Every structure is written in structure tokens, then in C-alpha cells.
């Protein structure tokens, strides 16, 4: 069953410049999808439509069968969004407060919030840092906190915008481990990246956007061969005729 | 450093465990008492604030260094008062006469501001913003026509945002120094070079924060659920704050 259904999605920037032009797309529940494309291809704009932060000028976005325009809150409960800049996503003064922000917005009971936040922090390995100020966390820890903040809301889909940006090797491995674990637990994962190498080995589908349109869509091993034609760098292993290895090995 | 000093610091002290409503009430009462207090009372109050800072295991010296620009502002206030208030000149200076009564008034005013600031920092260091938000909400709830939840969230966000702005100001200052801003003599131009990008960055950050909050379902219907329970310790602390207020007023 498809959890994301997009038909004829068109969106323009406030200056009239088109950002998305007639996107038709469905994403199956429980899948792991990479959304790639050059700068300005429309990736982030598309992701914001999934969460109801932007509404289509034309067309329709349905999350779990419910149109986002009709019930944006349902979309935000179902699709958790992790932004590229983890710093500007942090709201709480401690790690625990930040993870609890989303569940508090959902008006959950104190016990449910407690359980959900504890579980989310444990999942991303931040349970021991619950009273730490988020400002004092490393880049990788901040990114994991951003994931925990979304995870605590128990979404069915997690959308990550450039989750590996500005992270060192260890940071990339930590974040990737959590993404892969979440996918194994049945969460639908949509990752938006420039650099395919870090995540390609784990994905089931690769979608490339170019100038607001879907330029290529299919199995990663097939689509990656056309990537450079659309401004996305092909991983070195693919150039040499091999397969991309997981960064977790 | 300022960003680190201004903000919540977790520790297991009795001040951290105190009911936030008591802390807020104490701060308001003491601030009001300081308006009527004289020099000796202000010295006493500042001493109490510094002792409390030590008690809650805060690096007092680092806090005072973080407040150096605030100290410059206070020094400016004292100087302006001393220059503009009529009275017997100090040190026999004729060209820029610093009056004795003006200096006294300025020092008193600066002392009051410093005292209120230290108590504010103490409150911020020992209280989570979410708790401050809940307490403000509790106080505003009986006030008619005041959207208490929105008002409380705005205050909570403001407290959360101050360290972010201070961190950005530090980064901006370092970036300017790396490009030899210190060679410019005109302090006004230096201030403009610092403030304009900082303002722009602050607005962009605020915009991103608003988007991230919206993505996490922020709205007026939020869980409050803060369990309010006044204990003997809370009542004692309230009585202690009241006693300090009365002492300050009695000393005069």
C-alpha cells in the first residue's frame, strides 16, 4: 500500500519561478527511497509538501490516503521531517525537552510523552545525555537529537533533508546506523542527498529530480548509471563497474 | 561564552528543585524591593545573589567575564549620572565635573540593575525554559483576555533564543576579527558590520525555527501537565525571599 501519493504537483516560488512542475509519485509503506538532484532541483520543496509546510499550487498530495490540504496536522503526525540544519530545529533547552516538544504539541498525556521520549532517546543513543544542553552536543549528536525529536512523535514516514551534511565519518556512520535500524523497524524512509555514496547501498529506490521534474526513477543500481546526466555525482565504485558498499561495513 | 553562561545548567541543588512559581515570585518581589532599597541593601542583595550562584555550582568568575559588556553599559550609566546631576564636584575636576550626588545615584542605579540581572541569570540557570513557560502560564491563566498559552510560549522561546543569538554574535565577531575588523578605528562602523549580518542571521534562524516548530505540530493546544506541588521547602524559600525584601527595605 502506498503511504505517499502525489498527483500533478505543481508549485511556484513567490517570484513566480516554477519549483515543481507536474510531479506524479507514489511511495510504498515501509520503503527506503533516495531523492537526489542538483541544487535548486526542487528536492527540499517536494519534502515540505509531504509535511504540509507547503501546499500545492496545483495537484494533490495524499498521506496515508488523506489529502494534506484537508488535514495538514495528520500529515505532520504521519510524516516526521528532519531538516538539514539541526541547530535551527532544536527548540528545547535540554536534550529531553527538545525531544518532548513534538509529543507535547500533540497534546499527549505526561506518561505517554515520558515513554515516547525515553524510547526515542534510547533509539538514537542519547539516553545518557537527557539533561545536557543541545548547544554542547557534537554535530552528529545534534543530528541524532533532531531524529529523536521526530521519532518521539511516532511517525510512519521519516523524511531527512541532507542528513549527512557537515558530519565526519563517525557522525555519518552513527546517523546512517539509526536510519537503517528505523527502516528495519518498518518506518518508511525518504532521504534527500547530493552525495549518493553514503546511503545508496541501503536504498530500494532512487529518484532524481531535475528542474522540478522527475528525471529518473527506479532501482538504485539502474538509475545511478544515469545520475551524472542530471547533475548528481556517480559513486566511484559505480564508475569502476562495481557495487557501492555500505558505509556501515 | 556568554551563550554558555546564559541558559539552563543541570545540577542537583535545592534551587534547581524549587517550585518555579516560587522562583518567579521571589524574583518579582526582590526586583520591586530593590527599587526602594539603598546602597547597603543593594550590596547585601548582590552578595546573596553571588552566594546563590556559587551554591548552584555555577562558575561565578566565568559569568562575570561574560557580563563584561554589560559592565561597560553600567559604567556608562554611572558616568552619565555623575556628569549630568548637579552637586559638589568630585576630585576638584573643573572641565568635566563628576558630581558626588550624581556618582552616588549612578552607582545605586547600576547596583539595582546588576542585582536584577544576577537574579535573572540565576533563574535561567536553575530552571528549564519549559518550566518557566508553565509557571508563566499558571500566573496568567486567571487574567481575563490574555492568551496565556501563547504568551507563555513566547517567553519560553525568548529564553531559548537568547543563547542562540549570543552564540551567533560571538561567531560573527570572530569572523570579523579574522578579516581585520580591529584595524578600523570607527566604533560605529564596527558596530554596523557586526549588527547588520547578525540581525539578518537572527531573522533567518527565527524563520527556520518557526518552520521546524510547525513541522512538529506546534499549536495552541499543547500538553501542559506540569505537576504543581508546593512543599515545605518551597514555602520556606518564599518566606526567605520575603524576609530578604523586608531586610532590604528596613536597611533602606
Coordinates of C-alpha atoms in Angstrom, one line a residue:
Chain A
X1 CA 0.0 0.0 0.0
X2 CA 1.2 3.5 -0.9
X3 CA 1.6 5.9 2.1
X4 CA 2.6 8.9 -0.1
X5 CA 0.5 9.6 -3.3
X6 CA 1.3 12.7 -5.3
X7 CA -0.5 13.6 -8.5
X8 CA 0.2 16.6 -10.7
X9 CA 2.0 18.5 -8.0
X10 CA 3.0 22.0 -9.2
X11 CA 4.5 24.7 -7.1
X12 CA 5.9 28.1 -7.8
X13 CA 8.2 30.3 -5.7
X14 CA 6.7 33.6 -4.6
X15 CA 8.6 35.3 -7.5
X16 CA 6.6 33.1 -9.9
X17 CA 9.6 30.9 -10.8
X18 CA 8.4 27.2 -11.0
X19 CA 9.9 24.9 -8.4
X20 CA 7.9 21.8 -9.1
X21 CA 6.2 21.0 -12.4
X22 CA 3.7 18.2 -12.5
X23 CA 5.2 15.7 -10.2
X24 CA 3.4 12.3 -10.1
X25 CA 4.8 10.0 -7.5
X26 CA 3.8 7.2 -5.1
X27 CA 5.9 5.8 -2.3
X28 CA 5.1 2.4 -0.8
X29 CA 4.8 2.0 3.0
X30 CA 8.0 0.7 4.6
X31 CA 10.2 1.5 1.6
X32 CA 13.6 3.3 1.6
X33 CA 13.8 6.0 -1.0
X34 CA 16.6 8.4 -2.0
X35 CA 15.6 11.7 -3.5
X36 CA 18.6 13.2 -5.3
X37 CA 19.2 16.2 -7.6
X38 CA 21.4 19.2 -8.1
X39 CA 20.9 22.4 -6.1
X40 CA 17.6 24.0 -7.0
X41 CA 16.2 20.8 -8.4
X42 CA 13.2 21.1 -6.1
X43 CA 14.1 18.3 -3.5
X44 CA 13.5 20.4 -0.4
X45 CA 10.4 22.0 -1.8
X46 CA 9.0 18.5 -2.5
X47 CA 9.8 17.3 1.0
X48 CA 8.0 20.3 2.5
X49 CA 4.8 19.3 0.6
X50 CA 4.9 15.9 2.3
X51 CA 4.7 17.6 5.7
X52 CA 2.2 20.2 4.8
X53 CA 4.6 23.1 5.3
X54 CA 3.9 24.0 1.7
X55 CA 0.6 23.4 -0.1
X56 CA 0.4 22.6 -3.9
X57 CA -0.5 25.4 -6.3
X58 CA -1.9 22.6 -8.5
X59 CA -2.3 18.9 -8.0
X60 CA -2.7 16.9 -4.8
X61 CA -0.5 15.3 -2.1
X62 CA -2.1 12.5 0.0
X63 CA -0.5 11.0 3.1
X64 CA -2.0 7.7 4.2
X65 CA -4.9 8.4 1.9
X66 CA -5.7 11.8 3.5
X67 CA -5.2 15.0 1.3
X68 CA -2.6 17.2 3.0
X69 CA -4.6 20.3 2.1
X70 CA -7.6 18.9 4.0
X71 CA -5.7 17.9 7.2
X72 CA -2.1 19.3 7.4
X73 CA -1.9 18.1 11.1
X74 CA -2.5 14.5 10.0
X75 CA 0.4 14.9 7.5
X76 CA 2.7 16.3 10.2
X77 CA 1.8 13.5 12.6
X78 CA 2.4 10.9 9.9
X79 CA 5.5 12.4 8.2
X80 CA 8.3 13.4 10.5
X81 CA 10.8 15.9 9.0
X82 CA 14.4 16.2 9.9
X83 CA 15.8 19.4 8.5
X84 CA 19.3 19.9 7.1
X85 CA 20.3 22.5 9.7
X86 CA 19.9 20.6 13.0
X87 CA 20.7 23.7 15.0
X88 CA 17.7 25.7 13.8
X89 CA 15.5 22.7 14.5
X90 CA 16.4 22.5 18.2
X91 CA 13.7 24.1 20.4
X92 CA 14.4 22.7 23.9
X93 CA 16.9 23.8 26.4
X94 CA 17.9 20.3 27.2
X95 CA 18.0 17.1 25.1
X96 CA 14.9 15.7 26.9
X97 CA 12.9 19.0 26.5
X98 CA 13.7 19.1 22.8
X99 CA 12.6 15.5 22.2
X100 CA 9.4 16.2 24.1
X101 CA 8.5 19.3 22.1
X102 CA 6.6 17.3 19.4
X103 CA 4.7 15.0 21.7
X104 CA 3.7 18.0 23.8
X105 CA 2.3 19.6 20.7
X106 CA 0.2 16.5 20.1
X107 CA -1.4 17.1 23.5
X108 CA -0.4 13.6 24.7
X109 CA -0.6 12.7 28.4
X110 CA 2.5 13.1 30.6
X111 CA 3.0 9.3 30.9
X112 CA 2.8 8.9 27.1
X113 CA 5.2 11.7 26.5
X114 CA 7.6 10.2 29.0
X115 CA 7.5 6.8 27.4
X116 CA 7.8 8.1 23.9
X117 CA 10.7 10.5 24.6
X118 CA 12.6 7.9 26.6
X119 CA 12.2 5.3 23.8
X120 CA 13.2 7.9 21.1
X121 CA 16.4 9.0 23.0
X122 CA 17.3 5.4 23.7
X123 CA 16.9 4.5 20.0
X124 CA 19.4 7.2 18.9
X125 CA 21.7 6.5 21.8
X126 CA 21.2 9.9 23.6
X127 CA 19.5 8.5 26.7
X128 CA 22.6 9.3 28.9
X129 CA 22.6 12.9 27.7
X130 CA 19.0 13.8 28.5
X131 CA 19.9 16.7 30.8
X132 CA 22.7 18.1 28.5
X133 CA 22.2 21.4 26.7
X134 CA 21.8 20.8 23.0
X135 CA 24.2 23.6 22.3
X136 CA 27.0 21.5 23.8
X137 CA 26.4 18.4 21.6
X138 CA 28.6 17.5 18.7
X139 CA 27.3 17.8 15.1
X140 CA 26.4 14.1 14.9
X141 CA 24.7 14.2 18.3
X142 CA 22.6 17.2 17.2
X143 CA 21.5 15.4 14.1
X144 CA 20.6 12.4 16.2
X145 CA 18.6 14.6 18.5
X146 CA 16.8 16.1 15.5
X147 CA 15.9 12.5 14.6
X148 CA 14.8 11.7 18.1
X149 CA 12.6 14.8 18.2
X150 CA 10.8 13.4 15.2
X151 CA 10.9 9.8 16.3
X152 CA 9.2 10.7 19.6
X153 CA 6.1 11.7 17.6
X154 CA 5.9 8.1 16.3
X155 CA 5.6 8.9 12.6
X156 CA 5.1 6.3 9.9
X157 CA 7.4 8.2 7.5
X158 CA 10.6 10.0 8.3
X159 CA 11.9 12.5 5.8
X160 CA 15.6 13.5 6.1
X161 CA 16.9 16.5 4.2
X162 CA 20.7 16.1 3.7
X163 CA 21.2 14.1 6.9
X164 CA 24.9 13.7 6.4
X165 CA 25.8 17.3 5.7
X166 CA 28.8 18.6 7.8
X167 CA 29.3 15.3 9.6
X168 CA 32.6 13.5 9.9
X169 CA 33.0 9.8 9.1
X170 CA 31.9 8.6 12.5
X171 CA 29.0 11.0 12.5
X172 CA 27.8 9.7 9.1
X173 CA 28.1 6.1 10.4
X174 CA 26.1 6.9 13.5
X175 CA 23.3 8.6 11.7
X176 CA 23.2 6.0 8.9
X177 CA 23.0 3.2 11.5
X178 CA 19.9 4.8 13.0
X179 CA 18.3 5.4 9.7
X180 CA 18.9 1.7 8.7
X181 CA 17.5 0.5 12.0
X182 CA 14.4 2.6 11.7
X183 CA 13.8 1.2 8.2
X184 CA 14.3 -2.3 9.6
X185 CA 11.6 -1.5 12.2
X186 CA 9.1 -0.7 9.4
X187 CA 9.4 3.1 9.1
X188 CA 9.2 4.5 5.6
X189 CA 12.4 6.4 5.0
X190 CA 12.9 9.2 2.4
X191 CA 16.4 10.7 2.3
X192 CA 17.3 13.7 0.3
X193 CA 21.0 13.8 -0.6
X194 CA 23.6 15.3 -3.0
X195 CA 26.1 12.6 -2.4
X196 CA 24.7 9.1 -3.2
X197 CA 27.7 7.1 -2.0
X198 CA 26.9 7.2 1.7
X199 CA 23.4 5.8 1.5
X200 CA 22.9 4.1 -1.9
X201 CA 23.7 0.6 -0.6
X202 CA 20.7 0.7 1.7
X203 CA 18.1 2.2 -0.6
X204 CA 15.4 0.3 -2.5
X205 CA 14.6 3.1 -4.9
X206 CA 16.4 6.2 -6.3
X207 CA 14.5 9.2 -7.6
X208 CA 16.4 12.0 -9.4
X209 CA 14.8 15.4 -9.7
X210 CA 15.9 18.0 -12.3
X211 CA 14.4 21.4 -12.7
X212 CA 11.3 20.5 -10.7
X213 CA 10.5 17.3 -12.6
X214 CA 11.3 13.6 -12.0
X215 CA 14.2 12.9 -14.4
X216 CA 14.8 9.3 -13.4
X217 CA 13.1 6.8 -11.0
X218 CA 13.8 3.2 -10.3
X219 CA 16.1 0.6 -8.8
X220 CA 19.3 2.4 -7.4
X221 CA 21.7 0.2 -9.4
X222 CA 20.0 1.1 -12.7
X223 CA 19.2 4.8 -12.0
X224 CA 22.7 5.6 -10.6
X225 CA 24.3 4.9 -14.0
X226 CA 22.4 7.9 -15.5
X227 CA 22.9 10.2 -12.4
X228 CA 25.6 12.4 -13.9
X229 CA 23.4 13.4 -16.8
X230 CA 21.2 15.1 -14.2
X231 CA 23.9 16.8 -12.1
X232 CA 24.4 14.1 -9.5
X233 CA 27.8 12.6 -9.0
X234 CA 28.0 8.8 -9.6
X235 CA 29.8 7.0 -6.8
X236 CA 33.4 6.0 -7.6
X237 CA 32.6 2.3 -7.2
X238 CA 29.9 2.5 -10.0
X239 CA 32.4 4.3 -12.3
X240 CA 34.7 1.3 -11.9
X241 CA 31.9 -1.1 -12.7
X242 CA 31.5 -2.3 -9.1
X243 CA 28.8 -2.0 -6.5
X244 CA 28.5 0.7 -3.8
X245 CA 29.5 -0.8 -0.4
X246 CA 27.7 0.2 2.8
X247 CA 29.4 2.7 5.0
X248 CA 28.5 0.5 7.9
X249 CA 30.8 -2.3 6.9
Chain B
X1 CA 31.0 32.0 26.4
X2 CA 28.0 34.3 27.0
X3 CA 25.8 31.7 25.4
X4 CA 27.1 29.0 27.7
X5 CA 26.7 31.3 30.8
X6 CA 23.1 32.3 29.9
X7 CA 20.9 29.3 29.9
X8 CA 19.9 26.3 31.9
X9 CA 22.7 24.3 33.6
X10 CA 21.6 21.0 35.1
X11 CA 22.6 20.2 38.6
X12 CA 21.1 18.6 41.7
X13 CA 20.8 21.6 44.0
X14 CA 17.8 22.7 46.1
X15 CA 17.4 25.8 44.0
X16 CA 17.0 23.6 40.9
X17 CA 14.4 21.6 42.7
X18 CA 12.4 24.6 43.9
X19 CA 8.9 25.3 42.5
X20 CA 9.3 27.6 39.6
X21 CA 6.3 29.7 40.7
X22 CA 8.2 30.5 43.9
X23 CA 11.4 31.4 41.9
X24 CA 9.4 33.7 39.7
X25 CA 7.5 35.3 42.6
X26 CA 10.8 35.8 44.5
X27 CA 12.4 37.5 41.5
X28 CA 9.5 39.9 41.1
X29 CA 9.4 40.7 44.8
X30 CA 13.1 41.2 45.1
X31 CA 13.2 43.4 41.9
X32 CA 10.4 45.6 43.4
X33 CA 12.2 45.8 46.8
X34 CA 15.4 46.8 45.0
X35 CA 13.6 49.9 43.6
X36 CA 13.2 51.2 47.1
X37 CA 16.5 49.9 48.6
X38 CA 19.5 52.0 49.3
X39 CA 23.2 51.3 48.7
X40 CA 23.8 49.0 51.7
X41 CA 20.7 46.9 50.9
X42 CA 21.8 46.5 47.3
X43 CA 25.3 45.4 48.4
X44 CA 23.6 42.8 50.7
X45 CA 21.3 41.6 47.9
X46 CA 24.1 41.3 45.3
X47 CA 26.1 39.3 47.9
X48 CA 23.2 37.0 48.4
X49 CA 22.9 36.6 44.6
X50 CA 26.6 35.8 44.3
X51 CA 26.4 33.3 47.2
X52 CA 23.4 31.6 45.5
X53 CA 25.4 31.4 42.2
X54 CA 28.2 29.6 44.0
X55 CA 25.7 27.4 45.7
X56 CA 24.2 26.2 42.4
X57 CA 27.7 25.3 41.3
X58 CA 28.0 28.0 38.6
X59 CA 31.4 29.3 37.6
X60 CA 30.9 32.8 39.0
X61 CA 34.1 34.2 37.5
X62 CA 33.2 33.0 34.1
X63 CA 29.7 34.6 34.5
X64 CA 31.3 37.9 35.4
X65 CA 33.6 37.8 32.4
X66 CA 30.5 37.0 30.2
X67 CA 28.9 40.1 31.6
X68 CA 31.8 42.4 30.8
X69 CA 30.0 44.4 28.1
X70 CA 27.0 44.7 30.4
X71 CA 29.5 46.1 33.0
X72 CA 30.6 48.7 30.4
X73 CA 26.9 49.7 30.0
X74 CA 26.6 50.0 33.8
X75 CA 29.8 52.1 33.9
X76 CA 28.3 54.3 31.2
X77 CA 25.2 54.8 33.3
X78 CA 27.2 55.8 36.3
X79 CA 29.3 58.2 34.3
X80 CA 26.3 59.9 32.6
X81 CA 24.6 60.3 36.0
X82 CA 27.8 61.7 37.5
X83 CA 28.2 64.2 34.7
X84 CA 24.6 65.4 34.4
X85 CA 23.5 65.5 38.1
X86 CA 24.1 68.9 39.7
X87 CA 26.1 68.8 43.0
X88 CA 29.5 69.2 44.6
X89 CA 32.2 68.1 42.1
X90 CA 34.5 65.2 43.0
X91 CA 38.3 65.3 42.7
X92 CA 38.2 69.0 42.0
X93 CA 37.8 68.5 38.3
X94 CA 36.6 71.7 36.6
X95 CA 36.3 70.7 32.9
X96 CA 34.3 67.5 33.3
X97 CA 32.9 67.8 36.8
X98 CA 31.7 64.5 38.2
X99 CA 29.3 65.3 40.9
X100 CA 29.3 63.4 44.2
X101 CA 25.4 63.0 44.4
X102 CA 25.4 62.0 40.7
X103 CA 28.0 59.4 41.2
X104 CA 26.1 58.1 44.2
X105 CA 22.8 57.9 42.2
X106 CA 24.5 56.3 39.3
X107 CA 26.2 53.6 41.5
X108 CA 22.8 52.9 43.1
X109 CA 21.1 52.5 39.8
X110 CA 23.8 50.3 38.4
X111 CA 23.7 48.2 41.5
X112 CA 20.0 47.7 41.2
X113 CA 20.3 46.7 37.5
X114 CA 23.2 44.3 38.3
X115 CA 21.2 42.7 41.1
X116 CA 18.1 42.1 38.9
X117 CA 20.4 40.7 36.1
X118 CA 22.2 38.3 38.5
X119 CA 18.8 37.1 39.8
X120 CA 17.6 36.7 36.2
X121 CA 20.7 34.7 35.3
X122 CA 20.2 32.6 38.4
X123 CA 16.6 31.9 37.5
X124 CA 17.7 31.0 33.9
X125 CA 20.5 28.7 35.1
X126 CA 18.4 26.7 37.5
X127 CA 15.1 26.5 35.6
X128 CA 14.2 24.8 32.4
X129 CA 12.5 27.1 29.9
X130 CA 9.6 24.7 29.7
X131 CA 9.1 25.1 33.4
X132 CA 9.3 28.9 33.2
X133 CA 6.7 28.7 30.4
X134 CA 4.4 26.5 32.6
X135 CA 4.8 28.9 35.5
X136 CA 4.0 32.0 33.4
X137 CA 1.0 30.2 32.0
X138 CA -0.1 29.4 35.6
X139 CA 0.2 33.0 36.6
X140 CA -1.5 34.4 33.5
X141 CA -4.4 31.8 33.5
X142 CA -6.7 33.8 35.8
X143 CA -6.1 37.1 33.9
X144 CA -9.0 37.7 31.5
X145 CA -8.5 38.4 27.8
X146 CA -4.8 37.3 28.0
X147 CA -4.0 34.3 25.7
X148 CA -1.9 32.7 28.5
X149 CA -0.6 29.7 26.4
X150 CA 0.7 31.9 23.6
X151 CA 2.2 34.4 26.0
X152 CA 3.9 31.7 27.9
X153 CA 5.3 30.0 24.8
X154 CA 6.6 33.4 23.5
X155 CA 8.5 33.9 26.8
X156 CA 9.8 30.3 26.7
X157 CA 11.1 30.8 23.1
X158 CA 12.7 34.1 24.0
X159 CA 14.6 32.5 26.8
X160 CA 15.6 29.7 24.4
X161 CA 16.6 32.2 21.7
X162 CA 18.9 34.4 23.7
X163 CA 21.8 31.9 23.9
X164 CA 21.5 31.3 20.1
X165 CA 21.8 35.0 19.4
X166 CA 24.7 35.3 21.7
X167 CA 26.5 32.4 20.0
X168 CA 25.8 33.9 16.6
X169 CA 27.2 37.3 17.8
X170 CA 30.4 35.6 19.0
X171 CA 30.8 33.7 15.7
X172 CA 30.1 36.9 13.8
X173 CA 32.7 38.8 15.9
X174 CA 35.3 36.1 15.3
X175 CA 34.7 36.1 11.5
X176 CA 35.1 40.0 11.5
X177 CA 38.3 39.8 13.6
X178 CA 39.7 37.2 11.2
X179 CA 39.2 39.9 8.5
X180 CA 41.0 42.5 10.5
X181 CA 38.0 44.5 11.7
X182 CA 40.2 45.6 14.7
X183 CA 42.1 47.8 12.2
X184 CA 39.0 50.0 11.8
X185 CA 39.0 52.8 14.3
X186 CA 35.5 54.0 13.9
X187 CA 33.4 52.0 16.6
X188 CA 30.2 52.9 14.8
X189 CA 31.2 51.3 11.6
X190 CA 32.5 48.3 13.5
X191 CA 29.1 48.0 15.2
X192 CA 27.3 48.3 11.9
X193 CA 29.5 45.5 10.4
X194 CA 28.6 43.3 13.4
X195 CA 24.9 44.1 13.8
X196 CA 23.6 44.1 10.2
X197 CA 24.7 40.5 9.4
X198 CA 23.7 39.4 12.9
X199 CA 20.2 40.8 12.5
X200 CA 19.8 39.1 9.2
X201 CA 21.1 35.8 10.6
X202 CA 18.8 36.1 13.6
X203 CA 15.8 36.6 11.3
X204 CA 16.8 33.7 9.1
X205 CA 17.2 31.5 12.2
X206 CA 13.9 32.6 13.6
X207 CA 12.3 31.8 10.3
X208 CA 13.8 28.3 10.2
X209 CA 12.9 27.7 13.8
X210 CA 9.3 28.7 13.1
X211 CA 9.2 26.2 10.2
X212 CA 10.7 23.4 12.3
X213 CA 8.1 24.1 15.0
X214 CA 5.3 24.0 12.5
X215 CA 6.7 20.7 11.2
X216 CA 6.4 19.3 14.7
X217 CA 2.8 20.2 15.0
X218 CA 3.2 23.4 17.2
X219 CA -0.1 24.9 18.1
X220 CA -2.1 26.4 20.9
X221 CA -3.4 23.0 22.2
X222 CA -0.3 21.6 23.9
X223 CA 0.2 19.2 26.8
X224 CA 0.8 21.3 29.9
X225 CA 0.7 18.6 32.6
X226 CA 3.3 20.2 34.8
X227 CA 2.6 18.7 38.3
X228 CA 2.5 21.7 40.7
X229 CA 3.2 20.8 44.3
X230 CA 4.2 23.3 47.0
X231 CA 6.4 21.6 49.6
X232 CA 7.7 22.9 53.0
X233 CA 11.0 23.8 51.2
X234 CA 9.1 25.9 48.6
X235 CA 7.2 27.8 51.3
X236 CA 10.4 28.3 53.3
X237 CA 12.1 29.7 50.2
X238 CA 9.2 32.1 49.6
X239 CA 9.4 33.2 53.2
X240 CA 13.2 33.6 52.9
X241 CA 12.7 35.8 49.8
X242 CA 10.1 37.9 51.6
X243 CA 12.4 38.2 54.6
X244 CA 15.2 39.5 52.3
X245 CA 12.8 42.0 50.8
X246 CA 11.8 43.3 54.2
X247 CA 15.5 43.5 55.3
X248 CA 16.4 45.4 52.2
X249 CA 13.6 47.9 52.9
X250 CA 14.5 48.1 56.6
X251 CA 18.1 48.9 55.8
X252 CA 17.0 51.5 53.4

